[in-house]
Structures are given as structure tokens and as C-alpha cells.
JSON list of C-alpha atoms in Angstrom, two decimals:
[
{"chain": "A", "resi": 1, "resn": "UNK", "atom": "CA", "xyz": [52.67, -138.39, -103.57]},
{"chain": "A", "resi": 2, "resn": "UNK", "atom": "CA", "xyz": [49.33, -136.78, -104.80]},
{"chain": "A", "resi": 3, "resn": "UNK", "atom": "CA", "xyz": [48.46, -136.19, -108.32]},
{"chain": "A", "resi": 4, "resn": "UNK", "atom": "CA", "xyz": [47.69, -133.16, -109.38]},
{"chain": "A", "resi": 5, "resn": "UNK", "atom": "CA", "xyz": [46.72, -131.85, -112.99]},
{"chain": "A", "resi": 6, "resn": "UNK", "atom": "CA", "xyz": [49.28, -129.94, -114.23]},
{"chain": "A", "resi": 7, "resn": "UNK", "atom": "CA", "xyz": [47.32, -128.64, -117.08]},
{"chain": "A", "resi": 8, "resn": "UNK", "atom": "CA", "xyz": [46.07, -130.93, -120.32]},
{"chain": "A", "resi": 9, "resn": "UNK", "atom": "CA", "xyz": [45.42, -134.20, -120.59]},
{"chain": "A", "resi": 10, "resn": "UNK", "atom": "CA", "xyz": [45.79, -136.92, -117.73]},
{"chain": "A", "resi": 11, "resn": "UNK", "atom": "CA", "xyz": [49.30, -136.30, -116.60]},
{"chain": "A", "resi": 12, "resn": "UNK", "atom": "CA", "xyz": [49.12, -136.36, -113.07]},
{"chain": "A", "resi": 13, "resn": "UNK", "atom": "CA", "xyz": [52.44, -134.40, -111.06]},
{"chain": "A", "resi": 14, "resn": "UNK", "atom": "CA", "xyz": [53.99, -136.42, -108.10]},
{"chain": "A", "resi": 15, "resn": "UNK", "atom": "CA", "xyz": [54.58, -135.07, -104.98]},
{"chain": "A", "resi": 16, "resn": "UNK", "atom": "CA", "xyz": [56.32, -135.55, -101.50]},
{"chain": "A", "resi": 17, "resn": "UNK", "atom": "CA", "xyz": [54.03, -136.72, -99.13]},
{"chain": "A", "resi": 18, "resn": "UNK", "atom": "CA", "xyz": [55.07, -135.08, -95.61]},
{"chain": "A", "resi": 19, "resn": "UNK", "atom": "CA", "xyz": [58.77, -136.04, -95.61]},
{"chain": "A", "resi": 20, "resn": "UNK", "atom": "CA", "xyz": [58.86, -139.25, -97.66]},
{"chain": "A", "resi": 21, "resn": "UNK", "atom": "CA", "xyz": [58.30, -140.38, -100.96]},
{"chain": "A", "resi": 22, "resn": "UNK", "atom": "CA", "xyz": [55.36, -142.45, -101.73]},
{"chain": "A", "resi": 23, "resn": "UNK", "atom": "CA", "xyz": [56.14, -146.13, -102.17]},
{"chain": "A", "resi": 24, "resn": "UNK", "atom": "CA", "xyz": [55.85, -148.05, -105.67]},
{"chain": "A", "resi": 25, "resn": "UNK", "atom": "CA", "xyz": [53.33, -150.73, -105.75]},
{"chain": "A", "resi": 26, "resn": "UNK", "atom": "CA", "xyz": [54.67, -153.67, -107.98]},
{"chain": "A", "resi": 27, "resn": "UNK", "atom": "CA", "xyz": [53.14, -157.38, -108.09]},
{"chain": "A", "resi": 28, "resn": "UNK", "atom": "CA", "xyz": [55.19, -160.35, -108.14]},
{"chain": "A", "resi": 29, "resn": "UNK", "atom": "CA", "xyz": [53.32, -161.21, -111.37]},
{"chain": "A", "resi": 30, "resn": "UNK", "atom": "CA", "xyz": [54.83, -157.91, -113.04]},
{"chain": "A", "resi": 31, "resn": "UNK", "atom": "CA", "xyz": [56.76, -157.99, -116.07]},
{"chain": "A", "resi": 32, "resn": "UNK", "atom": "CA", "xyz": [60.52, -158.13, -115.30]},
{"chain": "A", "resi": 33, "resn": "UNK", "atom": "CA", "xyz": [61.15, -155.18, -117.73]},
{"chain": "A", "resi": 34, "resn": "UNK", "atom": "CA", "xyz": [58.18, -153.65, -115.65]},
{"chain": "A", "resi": 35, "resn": "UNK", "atom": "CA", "xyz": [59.65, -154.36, -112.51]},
{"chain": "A", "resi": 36, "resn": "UNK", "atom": "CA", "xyz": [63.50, -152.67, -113.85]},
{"chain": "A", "resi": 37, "resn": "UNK", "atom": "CA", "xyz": [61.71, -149.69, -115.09]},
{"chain": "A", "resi": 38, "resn": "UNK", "atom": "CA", "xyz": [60.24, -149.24, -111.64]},
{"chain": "A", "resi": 39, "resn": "UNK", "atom": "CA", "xyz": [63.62, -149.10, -110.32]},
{"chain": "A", "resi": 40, "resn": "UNK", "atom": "CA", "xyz": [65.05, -146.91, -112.46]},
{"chain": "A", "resi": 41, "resn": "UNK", "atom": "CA", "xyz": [61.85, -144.60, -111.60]},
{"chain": "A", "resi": 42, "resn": "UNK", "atom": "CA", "xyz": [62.20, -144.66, -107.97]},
{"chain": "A", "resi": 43, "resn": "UNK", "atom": "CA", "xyz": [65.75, -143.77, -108.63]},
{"chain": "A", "resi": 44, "resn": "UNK", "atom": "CA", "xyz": [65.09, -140.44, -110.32]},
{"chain": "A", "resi": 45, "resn": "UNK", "atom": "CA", "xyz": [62.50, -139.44, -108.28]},
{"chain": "A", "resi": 46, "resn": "UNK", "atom": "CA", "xyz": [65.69, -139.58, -105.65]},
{"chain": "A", "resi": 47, "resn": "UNK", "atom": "CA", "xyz": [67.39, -137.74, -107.59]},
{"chain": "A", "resi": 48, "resn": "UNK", "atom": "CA", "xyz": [64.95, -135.28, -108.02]},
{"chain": "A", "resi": 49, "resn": "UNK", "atom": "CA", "xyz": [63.61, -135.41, -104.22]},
{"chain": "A", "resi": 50, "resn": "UNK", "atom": "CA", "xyz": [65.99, -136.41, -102.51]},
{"chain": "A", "resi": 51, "resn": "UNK", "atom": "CA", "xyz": [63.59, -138.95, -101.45]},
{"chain": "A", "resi": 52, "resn": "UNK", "atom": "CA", "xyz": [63.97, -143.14, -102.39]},
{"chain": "A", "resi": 53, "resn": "UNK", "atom": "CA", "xyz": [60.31, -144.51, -103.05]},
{"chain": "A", "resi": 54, "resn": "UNK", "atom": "CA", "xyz": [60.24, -148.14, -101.60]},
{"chain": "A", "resi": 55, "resn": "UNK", "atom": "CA", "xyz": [59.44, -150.61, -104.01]},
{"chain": "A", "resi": 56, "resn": "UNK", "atom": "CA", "xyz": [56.74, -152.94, -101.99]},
{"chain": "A", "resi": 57, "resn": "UNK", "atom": "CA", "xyz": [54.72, -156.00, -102.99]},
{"chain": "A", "resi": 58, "resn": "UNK", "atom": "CA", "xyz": [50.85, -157.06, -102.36]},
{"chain": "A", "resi": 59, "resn": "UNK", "atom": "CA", "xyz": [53.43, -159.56, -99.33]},
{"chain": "A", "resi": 60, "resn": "UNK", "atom": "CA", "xyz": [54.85, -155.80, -98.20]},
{"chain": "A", "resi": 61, "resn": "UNK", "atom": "CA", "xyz": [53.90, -153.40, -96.18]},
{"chain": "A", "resi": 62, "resn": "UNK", "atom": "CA", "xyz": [50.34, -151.22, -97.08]},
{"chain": "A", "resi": 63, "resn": "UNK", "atom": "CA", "xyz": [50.20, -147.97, -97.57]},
{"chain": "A", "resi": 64, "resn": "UNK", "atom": "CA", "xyz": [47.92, -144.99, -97.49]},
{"chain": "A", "resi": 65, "resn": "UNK", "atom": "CA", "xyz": [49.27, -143.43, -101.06]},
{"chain": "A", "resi": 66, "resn": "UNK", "atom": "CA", "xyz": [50.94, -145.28, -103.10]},
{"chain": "A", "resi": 67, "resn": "UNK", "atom": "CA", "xyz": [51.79, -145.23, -106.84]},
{"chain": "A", "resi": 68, "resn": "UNK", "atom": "CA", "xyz": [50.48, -148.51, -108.39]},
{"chain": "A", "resi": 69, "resn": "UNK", "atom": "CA", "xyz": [52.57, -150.04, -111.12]},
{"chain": "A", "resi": 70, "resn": "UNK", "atom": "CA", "xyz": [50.32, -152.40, -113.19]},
{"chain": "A", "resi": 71, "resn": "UNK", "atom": "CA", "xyz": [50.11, -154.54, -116.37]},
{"chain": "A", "resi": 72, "resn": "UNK", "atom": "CA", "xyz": [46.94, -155.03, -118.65]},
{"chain": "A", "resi": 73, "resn": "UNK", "atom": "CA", "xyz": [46.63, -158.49, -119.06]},
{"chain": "A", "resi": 74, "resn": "UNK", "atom": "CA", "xyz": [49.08, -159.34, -116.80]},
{"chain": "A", "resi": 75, "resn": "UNK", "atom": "CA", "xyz": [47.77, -157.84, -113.59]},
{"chain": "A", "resi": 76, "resn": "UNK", "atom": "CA", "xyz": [45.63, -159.48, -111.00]},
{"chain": "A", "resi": 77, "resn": "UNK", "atom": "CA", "xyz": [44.91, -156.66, -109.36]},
{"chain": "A", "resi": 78, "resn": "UNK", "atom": "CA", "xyz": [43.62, -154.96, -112.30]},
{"chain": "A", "resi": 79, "resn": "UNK", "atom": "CA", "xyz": [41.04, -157.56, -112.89]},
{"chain": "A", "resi": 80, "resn": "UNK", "atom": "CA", "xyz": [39.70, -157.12, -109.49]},
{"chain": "A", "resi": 81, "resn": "UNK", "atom": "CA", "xyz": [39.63, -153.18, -109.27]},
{"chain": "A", "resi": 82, "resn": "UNK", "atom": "CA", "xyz": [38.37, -153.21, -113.05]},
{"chain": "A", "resi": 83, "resn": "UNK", "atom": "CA", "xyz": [35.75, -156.21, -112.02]},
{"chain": "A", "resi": 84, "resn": "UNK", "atom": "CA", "xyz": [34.31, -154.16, -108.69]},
{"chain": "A", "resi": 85, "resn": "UNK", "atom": "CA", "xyz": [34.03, -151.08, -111.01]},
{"chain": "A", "resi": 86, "resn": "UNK", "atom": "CA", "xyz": [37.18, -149.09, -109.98]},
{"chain": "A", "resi": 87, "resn": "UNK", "atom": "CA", "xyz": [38.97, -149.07, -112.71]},
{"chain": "A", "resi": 88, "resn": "UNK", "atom": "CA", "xyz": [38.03, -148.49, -116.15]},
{"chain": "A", "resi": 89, "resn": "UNK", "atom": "CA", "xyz": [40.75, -150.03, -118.47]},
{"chain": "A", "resi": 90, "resn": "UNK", "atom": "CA", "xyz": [38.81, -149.36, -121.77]}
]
């Protein structure tokens, strides 16, 4: 999926990449209301696509694109992408 600005604000539009859906990046530290939200995510964008995102873990599979599904506070890897300047979380 590739985001693409589909007018104001920071909204980004998913899309199909070639002929599968993107996978969801979730840590095992995620919140388990974070982690059931995820699901129910990957689920419409089924619905929508036709296409089920795979939910992987940083112990999965890596990916070229994939959506990452992160916590402030609560998210490892947002401490090290905001900590080698990647990621601004202010």
C-alpha cells in the first residue's frame, strides 16, 4: 500500500500493492486493544479489496511496504526510529 494525499491534512489513502495487500506491522509489546483493532482493520480492508493484509511481528517475515501499527510510550520501535531521527513524535 502507498500513501498518497488525498487532499488536506495528513490522511494518507491505502493502496494495493501489485496484487496483495500490504501487511500490518504490530509488536508483541502492542496494546491488546491495539492489536484487536488491527484485526478488525485488516478485515475491512478485505472487504474493501478483496485483499487480507497479514498481520506480522518484528519475529515475522519483513517486508518492503508495510503499514506500521505503533504505540507512544509503549513502542520500542518508536524510540529507536524517533532516537536515529526518523520519526518525529512531537
Amino acid at each position: 500500500m502507498r500513501g498518497q494525499s488525498p487532499g488536506k491534512g495528513n490522511m494518507k489513502k491505502l493502496e494495493l500493492v501489485g496484487s496483495k495487500a500490504a501487511p500490518f506491522y504490530v509488536e508483541d509489546c502492542a496494546l491488546e486493544g491495539v492489536k484487536k483493532i488491527v484485526e478488525k482493520v485488516c478485515h475491512d480492508v478485505e472487504l474493501v479489496s478483496g485483499k487480507r493484509p497479514a498481520c506480522i511481528s518484528p519475529s515475522g517475515q519483513t517486508e518492503t511496504e508495510a503499514v506500521l501499527v505503533m504505540t507512544l510510550g509503549h513502542s520500542e520501535l518508536v524510540q529507536m526510529l524517533s532516537g536515529n531521527g526518523k520519526l518525529d513524535t512531537k
